[in-house]
PDB file of C-alpha atoms in Angstrom:
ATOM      1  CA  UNK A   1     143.907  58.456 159.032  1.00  0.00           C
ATOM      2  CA  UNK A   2     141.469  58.033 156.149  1.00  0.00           C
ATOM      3  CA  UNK A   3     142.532  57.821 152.549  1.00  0.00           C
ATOM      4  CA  UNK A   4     142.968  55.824 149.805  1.00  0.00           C
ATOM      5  CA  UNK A   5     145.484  53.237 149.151  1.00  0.00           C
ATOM      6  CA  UNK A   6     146.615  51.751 146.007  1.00  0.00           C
ATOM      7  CA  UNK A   7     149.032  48.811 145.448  1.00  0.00           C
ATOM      8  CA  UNK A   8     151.646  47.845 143.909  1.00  0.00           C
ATOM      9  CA  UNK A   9     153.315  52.128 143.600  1.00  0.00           C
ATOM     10  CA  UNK A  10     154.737  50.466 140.210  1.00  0.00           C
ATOM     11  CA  UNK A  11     153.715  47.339 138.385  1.00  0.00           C
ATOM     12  CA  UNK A  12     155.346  45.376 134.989  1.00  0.00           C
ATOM     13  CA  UNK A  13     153.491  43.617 132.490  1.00  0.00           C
ATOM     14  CA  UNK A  14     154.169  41.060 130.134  1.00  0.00           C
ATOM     15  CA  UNK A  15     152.706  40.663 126.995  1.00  0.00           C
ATOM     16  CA  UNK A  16     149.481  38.897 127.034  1.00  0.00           C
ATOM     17  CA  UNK A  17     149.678  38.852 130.786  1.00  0.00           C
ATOM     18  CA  UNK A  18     146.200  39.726 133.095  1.00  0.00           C
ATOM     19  CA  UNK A  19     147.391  42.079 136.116  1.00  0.00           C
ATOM     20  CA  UNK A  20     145.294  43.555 138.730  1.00  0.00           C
ATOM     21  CA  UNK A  21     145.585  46.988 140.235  1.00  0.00           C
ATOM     22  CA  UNK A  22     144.805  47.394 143.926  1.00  0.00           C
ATOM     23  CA  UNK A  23     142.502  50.569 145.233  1.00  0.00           C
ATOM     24  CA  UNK A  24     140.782  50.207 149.446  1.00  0.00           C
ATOM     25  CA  UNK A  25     139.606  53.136 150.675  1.00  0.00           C
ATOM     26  CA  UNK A  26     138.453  53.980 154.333  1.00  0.00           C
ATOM     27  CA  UNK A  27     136.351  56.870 154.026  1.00  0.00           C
ATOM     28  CA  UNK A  28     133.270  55.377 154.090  1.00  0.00           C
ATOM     29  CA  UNK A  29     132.901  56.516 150.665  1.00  0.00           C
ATOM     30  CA  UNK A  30     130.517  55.033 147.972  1.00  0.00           C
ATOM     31  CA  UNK A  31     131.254  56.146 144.989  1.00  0.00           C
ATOM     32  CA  UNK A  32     134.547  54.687 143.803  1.00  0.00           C
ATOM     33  CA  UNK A  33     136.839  55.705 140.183  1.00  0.00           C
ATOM     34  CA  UNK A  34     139.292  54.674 138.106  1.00  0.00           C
ATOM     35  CA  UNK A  35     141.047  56.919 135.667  1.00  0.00           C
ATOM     36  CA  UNK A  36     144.384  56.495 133.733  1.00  0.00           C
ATOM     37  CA  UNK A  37     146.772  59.169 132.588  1.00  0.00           C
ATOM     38  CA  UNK A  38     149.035  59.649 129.388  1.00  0.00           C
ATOM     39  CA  UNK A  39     152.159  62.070 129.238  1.00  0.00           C
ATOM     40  CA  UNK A  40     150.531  65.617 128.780  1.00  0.00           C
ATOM     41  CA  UNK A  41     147.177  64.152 128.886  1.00  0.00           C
ATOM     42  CA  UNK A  42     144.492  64.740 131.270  1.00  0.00           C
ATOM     43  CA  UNK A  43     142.631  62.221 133.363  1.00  0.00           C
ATOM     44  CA  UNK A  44     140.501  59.740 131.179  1.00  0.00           C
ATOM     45  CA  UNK A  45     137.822  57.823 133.162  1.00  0.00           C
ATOM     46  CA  UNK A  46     137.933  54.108 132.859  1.00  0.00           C
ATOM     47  CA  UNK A  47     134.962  52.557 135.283  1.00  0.00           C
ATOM     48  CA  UNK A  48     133.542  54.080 137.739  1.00  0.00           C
ATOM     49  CA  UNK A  49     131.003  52.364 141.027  1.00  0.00           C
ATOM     50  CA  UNK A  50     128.283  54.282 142.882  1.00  0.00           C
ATOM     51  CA  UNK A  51     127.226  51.871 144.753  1.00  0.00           C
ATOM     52  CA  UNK A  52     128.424  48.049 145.996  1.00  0.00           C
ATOM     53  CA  UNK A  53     127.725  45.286 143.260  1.00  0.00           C
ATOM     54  CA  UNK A  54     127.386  48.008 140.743  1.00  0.00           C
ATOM     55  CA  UNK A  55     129.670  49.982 138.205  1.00  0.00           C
ATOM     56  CA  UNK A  56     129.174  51.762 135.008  1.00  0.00           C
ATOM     57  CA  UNK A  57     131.597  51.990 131.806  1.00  0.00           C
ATOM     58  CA  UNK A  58     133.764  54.822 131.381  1.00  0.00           C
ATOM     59  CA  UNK A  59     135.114  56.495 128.278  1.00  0.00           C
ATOM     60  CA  UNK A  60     137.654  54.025 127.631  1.00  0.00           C
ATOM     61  CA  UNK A  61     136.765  50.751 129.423  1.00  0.00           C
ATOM     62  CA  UNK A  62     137.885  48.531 126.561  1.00  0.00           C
ATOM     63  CA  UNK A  63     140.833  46.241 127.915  1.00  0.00           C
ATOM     64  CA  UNK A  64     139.575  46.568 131.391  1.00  0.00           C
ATOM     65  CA  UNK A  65     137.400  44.942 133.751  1.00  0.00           C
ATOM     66  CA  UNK A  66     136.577  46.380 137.453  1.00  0.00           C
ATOM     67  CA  UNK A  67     134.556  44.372 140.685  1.00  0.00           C
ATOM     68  CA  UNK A  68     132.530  45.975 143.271  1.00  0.00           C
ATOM     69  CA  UNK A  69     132.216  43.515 146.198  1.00  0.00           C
ATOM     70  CA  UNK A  70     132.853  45.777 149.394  1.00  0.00           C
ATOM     71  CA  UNK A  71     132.305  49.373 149.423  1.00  0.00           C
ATOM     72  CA  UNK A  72     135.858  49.611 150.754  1.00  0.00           C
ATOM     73  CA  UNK A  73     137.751  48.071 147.494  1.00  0.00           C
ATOM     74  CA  UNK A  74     137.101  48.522 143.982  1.00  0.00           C
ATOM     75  CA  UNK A  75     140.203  46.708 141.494  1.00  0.00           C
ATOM     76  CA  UNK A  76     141.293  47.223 138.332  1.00  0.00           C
ATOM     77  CA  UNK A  77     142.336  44.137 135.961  1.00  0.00           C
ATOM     78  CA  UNK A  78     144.073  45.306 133.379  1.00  0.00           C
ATOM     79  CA  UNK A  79     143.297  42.346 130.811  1.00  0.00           C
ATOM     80  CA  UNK A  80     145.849  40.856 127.681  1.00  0.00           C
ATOM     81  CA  UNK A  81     143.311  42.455 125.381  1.00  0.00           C
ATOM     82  CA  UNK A  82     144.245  46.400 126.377  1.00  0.00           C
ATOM     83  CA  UNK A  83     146.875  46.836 123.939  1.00  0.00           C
ATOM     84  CA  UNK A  84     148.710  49.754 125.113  1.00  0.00           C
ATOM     85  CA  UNK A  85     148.539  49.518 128.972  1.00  0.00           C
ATOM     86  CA  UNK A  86     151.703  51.831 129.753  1.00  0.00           C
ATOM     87  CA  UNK A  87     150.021  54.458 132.239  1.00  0.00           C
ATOM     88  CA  UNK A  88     149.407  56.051 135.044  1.00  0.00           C
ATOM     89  CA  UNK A  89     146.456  54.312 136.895  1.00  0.00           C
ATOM     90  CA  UNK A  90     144.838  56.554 139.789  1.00  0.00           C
ATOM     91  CA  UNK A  91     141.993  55.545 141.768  1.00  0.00           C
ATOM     92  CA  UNK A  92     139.771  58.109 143.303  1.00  0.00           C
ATOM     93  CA  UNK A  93     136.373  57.910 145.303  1.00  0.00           C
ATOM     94  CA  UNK A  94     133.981  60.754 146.667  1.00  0.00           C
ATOM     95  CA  UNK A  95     130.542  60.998 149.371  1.00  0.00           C
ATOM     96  CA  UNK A  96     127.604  58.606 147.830  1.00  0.00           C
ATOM     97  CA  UNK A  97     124.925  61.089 145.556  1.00  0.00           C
ATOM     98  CA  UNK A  98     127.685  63.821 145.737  1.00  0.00           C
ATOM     99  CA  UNK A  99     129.213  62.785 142.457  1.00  0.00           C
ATOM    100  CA  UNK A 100     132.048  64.739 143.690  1.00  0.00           C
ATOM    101  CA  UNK A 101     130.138  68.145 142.807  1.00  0.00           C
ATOM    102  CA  UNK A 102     130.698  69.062 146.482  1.00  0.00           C
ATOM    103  CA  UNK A 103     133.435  67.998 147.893  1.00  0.00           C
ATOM    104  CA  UNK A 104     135.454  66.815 144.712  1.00  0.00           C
ATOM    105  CA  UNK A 105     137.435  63.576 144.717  1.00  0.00           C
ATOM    106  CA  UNK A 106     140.027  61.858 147.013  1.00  0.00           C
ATOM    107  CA  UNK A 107     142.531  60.040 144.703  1.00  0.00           C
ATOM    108  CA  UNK A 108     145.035  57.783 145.815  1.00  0.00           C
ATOM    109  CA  UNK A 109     148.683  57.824 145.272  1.00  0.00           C
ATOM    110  CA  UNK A 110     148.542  55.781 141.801  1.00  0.00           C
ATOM    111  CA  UNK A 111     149.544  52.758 140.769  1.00  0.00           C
ATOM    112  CA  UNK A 112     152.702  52.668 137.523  1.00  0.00           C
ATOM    113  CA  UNK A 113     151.997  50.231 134.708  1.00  0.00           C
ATOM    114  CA  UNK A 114     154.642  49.015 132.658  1.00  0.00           C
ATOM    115  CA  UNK A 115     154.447  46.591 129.794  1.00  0.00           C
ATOM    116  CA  UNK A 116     157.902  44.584 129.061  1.00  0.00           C
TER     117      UNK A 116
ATOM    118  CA  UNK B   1     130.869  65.791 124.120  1.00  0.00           C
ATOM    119  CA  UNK B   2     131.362  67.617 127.422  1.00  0.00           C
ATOM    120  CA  UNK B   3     134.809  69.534 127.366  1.00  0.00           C
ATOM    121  CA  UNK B   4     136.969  70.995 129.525  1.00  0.00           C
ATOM    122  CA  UNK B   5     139.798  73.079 127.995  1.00  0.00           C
ATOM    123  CA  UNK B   6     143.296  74.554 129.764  1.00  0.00           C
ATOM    124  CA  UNK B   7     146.267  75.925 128.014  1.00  0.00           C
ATOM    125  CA  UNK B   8     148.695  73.033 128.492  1.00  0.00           C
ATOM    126  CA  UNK B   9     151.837  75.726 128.943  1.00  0.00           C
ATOM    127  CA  UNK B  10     154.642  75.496 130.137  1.00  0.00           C
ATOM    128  CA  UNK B  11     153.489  78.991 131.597  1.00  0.00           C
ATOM    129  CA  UNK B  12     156.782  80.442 133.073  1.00  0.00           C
ATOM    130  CA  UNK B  13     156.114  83.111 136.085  1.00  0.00           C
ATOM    131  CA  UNK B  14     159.063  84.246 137.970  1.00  0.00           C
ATOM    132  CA  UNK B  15     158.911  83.624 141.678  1.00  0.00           C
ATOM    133  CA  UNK B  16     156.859  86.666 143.667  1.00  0.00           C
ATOM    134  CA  UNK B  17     154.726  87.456 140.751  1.00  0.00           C
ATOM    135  CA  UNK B  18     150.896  86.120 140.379  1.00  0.00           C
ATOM    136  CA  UNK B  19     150.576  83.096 138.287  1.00  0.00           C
ATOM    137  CA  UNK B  20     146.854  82.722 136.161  1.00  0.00           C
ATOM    138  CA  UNK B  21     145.860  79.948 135.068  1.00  0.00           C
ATOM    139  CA  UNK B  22     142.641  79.725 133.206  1.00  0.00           C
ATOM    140  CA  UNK B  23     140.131  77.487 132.206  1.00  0.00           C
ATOM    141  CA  UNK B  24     137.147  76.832 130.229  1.00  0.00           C
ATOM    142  CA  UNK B  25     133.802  74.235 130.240  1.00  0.00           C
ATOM    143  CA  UNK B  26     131.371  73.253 127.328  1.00  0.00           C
ATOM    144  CA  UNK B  27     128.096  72.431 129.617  1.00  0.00           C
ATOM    145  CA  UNK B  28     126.208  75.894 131.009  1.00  0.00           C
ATOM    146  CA  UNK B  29     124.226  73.409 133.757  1.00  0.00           C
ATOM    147  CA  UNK B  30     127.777  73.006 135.256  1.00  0.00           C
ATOM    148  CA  UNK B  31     127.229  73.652 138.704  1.00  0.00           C
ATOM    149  CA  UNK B  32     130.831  72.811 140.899  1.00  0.00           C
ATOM    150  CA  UNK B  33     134.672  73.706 140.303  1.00  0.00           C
ATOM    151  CA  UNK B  34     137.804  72.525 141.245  1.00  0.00           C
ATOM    152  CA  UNK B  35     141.105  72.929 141.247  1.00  0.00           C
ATOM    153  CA  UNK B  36     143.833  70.211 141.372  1.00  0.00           C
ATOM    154  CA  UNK B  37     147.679  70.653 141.781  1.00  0.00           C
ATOM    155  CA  UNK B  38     149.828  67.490 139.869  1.00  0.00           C
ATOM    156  CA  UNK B  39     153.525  67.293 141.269  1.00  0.00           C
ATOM    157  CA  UNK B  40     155.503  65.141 138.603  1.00  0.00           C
ATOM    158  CA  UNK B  41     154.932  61.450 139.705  1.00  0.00           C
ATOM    159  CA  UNK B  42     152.461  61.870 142.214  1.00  0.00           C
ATOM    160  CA  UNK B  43     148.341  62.202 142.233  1.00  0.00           C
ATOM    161  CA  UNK B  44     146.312  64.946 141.998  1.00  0.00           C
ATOM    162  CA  UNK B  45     145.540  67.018 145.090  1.00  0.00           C
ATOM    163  CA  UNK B  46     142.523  69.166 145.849  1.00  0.00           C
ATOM    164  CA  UNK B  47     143.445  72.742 146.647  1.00  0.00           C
ATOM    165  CA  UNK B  48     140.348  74.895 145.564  1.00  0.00           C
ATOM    166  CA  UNK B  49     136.636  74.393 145.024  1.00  0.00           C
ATOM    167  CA  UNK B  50     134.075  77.219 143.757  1.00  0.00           C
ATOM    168  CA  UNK B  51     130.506  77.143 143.146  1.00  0.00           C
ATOM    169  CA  UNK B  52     128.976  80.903 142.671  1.00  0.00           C
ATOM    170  CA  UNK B  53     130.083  83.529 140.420  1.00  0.00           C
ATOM    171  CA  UNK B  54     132.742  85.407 141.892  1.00  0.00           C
ATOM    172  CA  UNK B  55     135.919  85.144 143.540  1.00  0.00           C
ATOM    173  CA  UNK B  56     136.971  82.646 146.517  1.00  0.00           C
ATOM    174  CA  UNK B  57     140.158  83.043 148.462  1.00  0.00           C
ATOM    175  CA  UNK B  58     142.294  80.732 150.495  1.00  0.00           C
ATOM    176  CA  UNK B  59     145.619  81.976 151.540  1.00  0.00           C
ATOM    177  CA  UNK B  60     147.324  82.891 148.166  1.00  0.00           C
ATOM    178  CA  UNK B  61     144.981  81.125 146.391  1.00  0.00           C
ATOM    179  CA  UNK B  62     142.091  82.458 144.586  1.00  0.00           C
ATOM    180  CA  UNK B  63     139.514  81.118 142.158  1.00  0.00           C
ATOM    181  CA  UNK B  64     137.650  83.110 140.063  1.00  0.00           C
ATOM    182  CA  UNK B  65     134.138  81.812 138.243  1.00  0.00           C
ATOM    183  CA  UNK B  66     131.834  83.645 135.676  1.00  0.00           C
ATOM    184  CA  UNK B  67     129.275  81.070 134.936  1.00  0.00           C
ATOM    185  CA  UNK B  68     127.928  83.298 131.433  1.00  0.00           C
ATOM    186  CA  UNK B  69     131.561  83.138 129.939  1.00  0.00           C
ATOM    187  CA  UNK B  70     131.669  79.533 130.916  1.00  0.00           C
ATOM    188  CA  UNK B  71     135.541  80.664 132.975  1.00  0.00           C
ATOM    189  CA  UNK B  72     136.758  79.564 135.962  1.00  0.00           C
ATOM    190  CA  UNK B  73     140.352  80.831 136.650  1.00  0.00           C
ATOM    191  CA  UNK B  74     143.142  80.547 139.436  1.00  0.00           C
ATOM    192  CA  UNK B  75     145.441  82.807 140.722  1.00  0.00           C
ATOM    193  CA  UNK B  76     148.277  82.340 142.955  1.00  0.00           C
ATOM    194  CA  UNK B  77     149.864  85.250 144.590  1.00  0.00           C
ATOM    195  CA  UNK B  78     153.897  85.650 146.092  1.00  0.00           C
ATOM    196  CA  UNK B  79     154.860  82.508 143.516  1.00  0.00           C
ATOM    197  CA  UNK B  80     156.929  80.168 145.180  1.00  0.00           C
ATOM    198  CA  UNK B  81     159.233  77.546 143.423  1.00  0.00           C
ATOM    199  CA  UNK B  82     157.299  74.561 145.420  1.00  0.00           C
ATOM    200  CA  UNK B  83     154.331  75.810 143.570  1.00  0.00           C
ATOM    201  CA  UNK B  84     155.749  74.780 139.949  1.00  0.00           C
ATOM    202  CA  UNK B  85     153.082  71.982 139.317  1.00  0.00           C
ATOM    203  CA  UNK B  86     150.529  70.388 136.815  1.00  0.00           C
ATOM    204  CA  UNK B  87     147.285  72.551 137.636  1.00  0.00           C
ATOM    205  CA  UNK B  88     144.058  70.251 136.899  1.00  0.00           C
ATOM    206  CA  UNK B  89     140.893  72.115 136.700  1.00  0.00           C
ATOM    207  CA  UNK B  90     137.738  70.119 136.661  1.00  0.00           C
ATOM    208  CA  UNK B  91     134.198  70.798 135.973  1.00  0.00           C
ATOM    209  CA  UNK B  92     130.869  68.680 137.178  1.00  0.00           C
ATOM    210  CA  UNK B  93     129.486  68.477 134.152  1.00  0.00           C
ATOM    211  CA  UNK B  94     128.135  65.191 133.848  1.00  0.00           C
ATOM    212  CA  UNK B  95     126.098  62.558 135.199  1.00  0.00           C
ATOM    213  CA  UNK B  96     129.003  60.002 135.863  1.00  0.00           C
ATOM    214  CA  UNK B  97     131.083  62.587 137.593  1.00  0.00           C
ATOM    215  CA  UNK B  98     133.679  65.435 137.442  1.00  0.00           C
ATOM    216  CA  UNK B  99     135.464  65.971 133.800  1.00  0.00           C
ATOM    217  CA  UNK B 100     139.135  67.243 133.815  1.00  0.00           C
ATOM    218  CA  UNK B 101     141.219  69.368 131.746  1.00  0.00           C
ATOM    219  CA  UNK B 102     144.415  68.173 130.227  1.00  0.00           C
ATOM    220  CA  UNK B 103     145.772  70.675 132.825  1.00  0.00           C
ATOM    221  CA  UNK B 104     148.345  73.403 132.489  1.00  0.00           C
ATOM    222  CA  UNK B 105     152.169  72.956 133.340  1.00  0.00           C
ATOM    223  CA  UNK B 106     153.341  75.722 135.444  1.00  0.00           C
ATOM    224  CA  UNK B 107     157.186  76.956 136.067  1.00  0.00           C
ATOM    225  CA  UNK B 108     158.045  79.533 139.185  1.00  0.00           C
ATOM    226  CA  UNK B 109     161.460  81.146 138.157  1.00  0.00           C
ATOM    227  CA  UNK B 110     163.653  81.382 141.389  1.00  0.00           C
TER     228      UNK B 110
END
């Protein structure tokens, strides 16, 4: 079946420690996202990829750092410089062009961040 | 700064009623709708899209758009308690993709 899949489900974090979240999809898709979510917040876009070996800065890309290598997998390092990292990291992709205006986005299941 | 604005709730319906949820978007280019349903913990699934003014049905579903008020709404008919969810709506509004509302917590009273 096609889908997203994002590793580790939950992840901890030590102070001043690098850690990178895991998003493959097999959908052939080319436009790839990441977004995090707060308690009682919405979704906040953090990079997002259009296209292999390319990827734009989202609203709050500070602390974070993304690659584009294969059009299947598109990781998130969360870096010692994001200073509140405790969140709810989803990863979503939709059909190259589409922007997701037509068929909307396919997220994966989300990744847990924890700092200790 | 493109906006998209929900009524966070809790919005309390008891179970066999309609529950509306409602929604509102800044940009009046905004061409494509959707709505998401949130279960606590897990990611946002797709459940409706709209893209003309009117109403769109699917099952007990419907969304409702009216592009001059800048509204898009959803209602869910015969309420049932696995329907108590986070309800994302989310608006193409911008060149780097779809924006999302803060979404609205809804509650189906057995």
């Amino acid at each position: 079946d096609g889908g997203i899949t994002q590793s580790p489900k939950y992840l901890f974090r030590k102070e001043g420690q690098n850690v990178t979240l895991s998003c493959e999809q097999n959908l052939n898709h080319d436009a790839m996202y990441w977004y995090r979510q707060d308690p009682g917040q919405g979704l906040r876009l953090i990079y997002y990829s259009q296209i292999v070996n390319d990827f734009q800065k989202g609203d709050i890309a500070e602390g974070y750092s993304v690659s584009r290598e294969k059009k299947e997998s598109f990781p998130l390092t969360v870096t010692s410089a994001q200073k509140n990292p405790t969140a709810f990291y989803l990863c979503a992709s939709s059909i190259e062009g589409d922007r997701g205006g037509n068929y909307g986005y396919t997220f994966g299941s989300g990744t847990r961040l924890t700092v200790v | 700064q493109k906006e998209v604005e929900q009524n966070s709730g809790p919005l309390s319906v008891p179970e066999g009623a309609i529950a509306s949820l409602n929604c509102t978007y800044s940009d009046r280019g905004s061409q494509s709708f959707f709505w998401y349903r949130q279960y606590s913990g897990k990611s946002p699934e797709l459940i409706m899209s709209i893209y003309s003014n009117g109403d769109k049905e699917d099952g007990r579903f419907t969304a409702q758009l009216n592009k001059a008020s800048q509204y898009v709404s959803l209602l869910i008919r015969d309420s049932q308690p696995s329907d108590s969810a986070t309800y994302l709506c989310a608006v193409l509004e911008r060149a780097d993709g779809l924006t999302f509302g803060k979404g609205t917590h809804l509650i189906i009273q057995p």
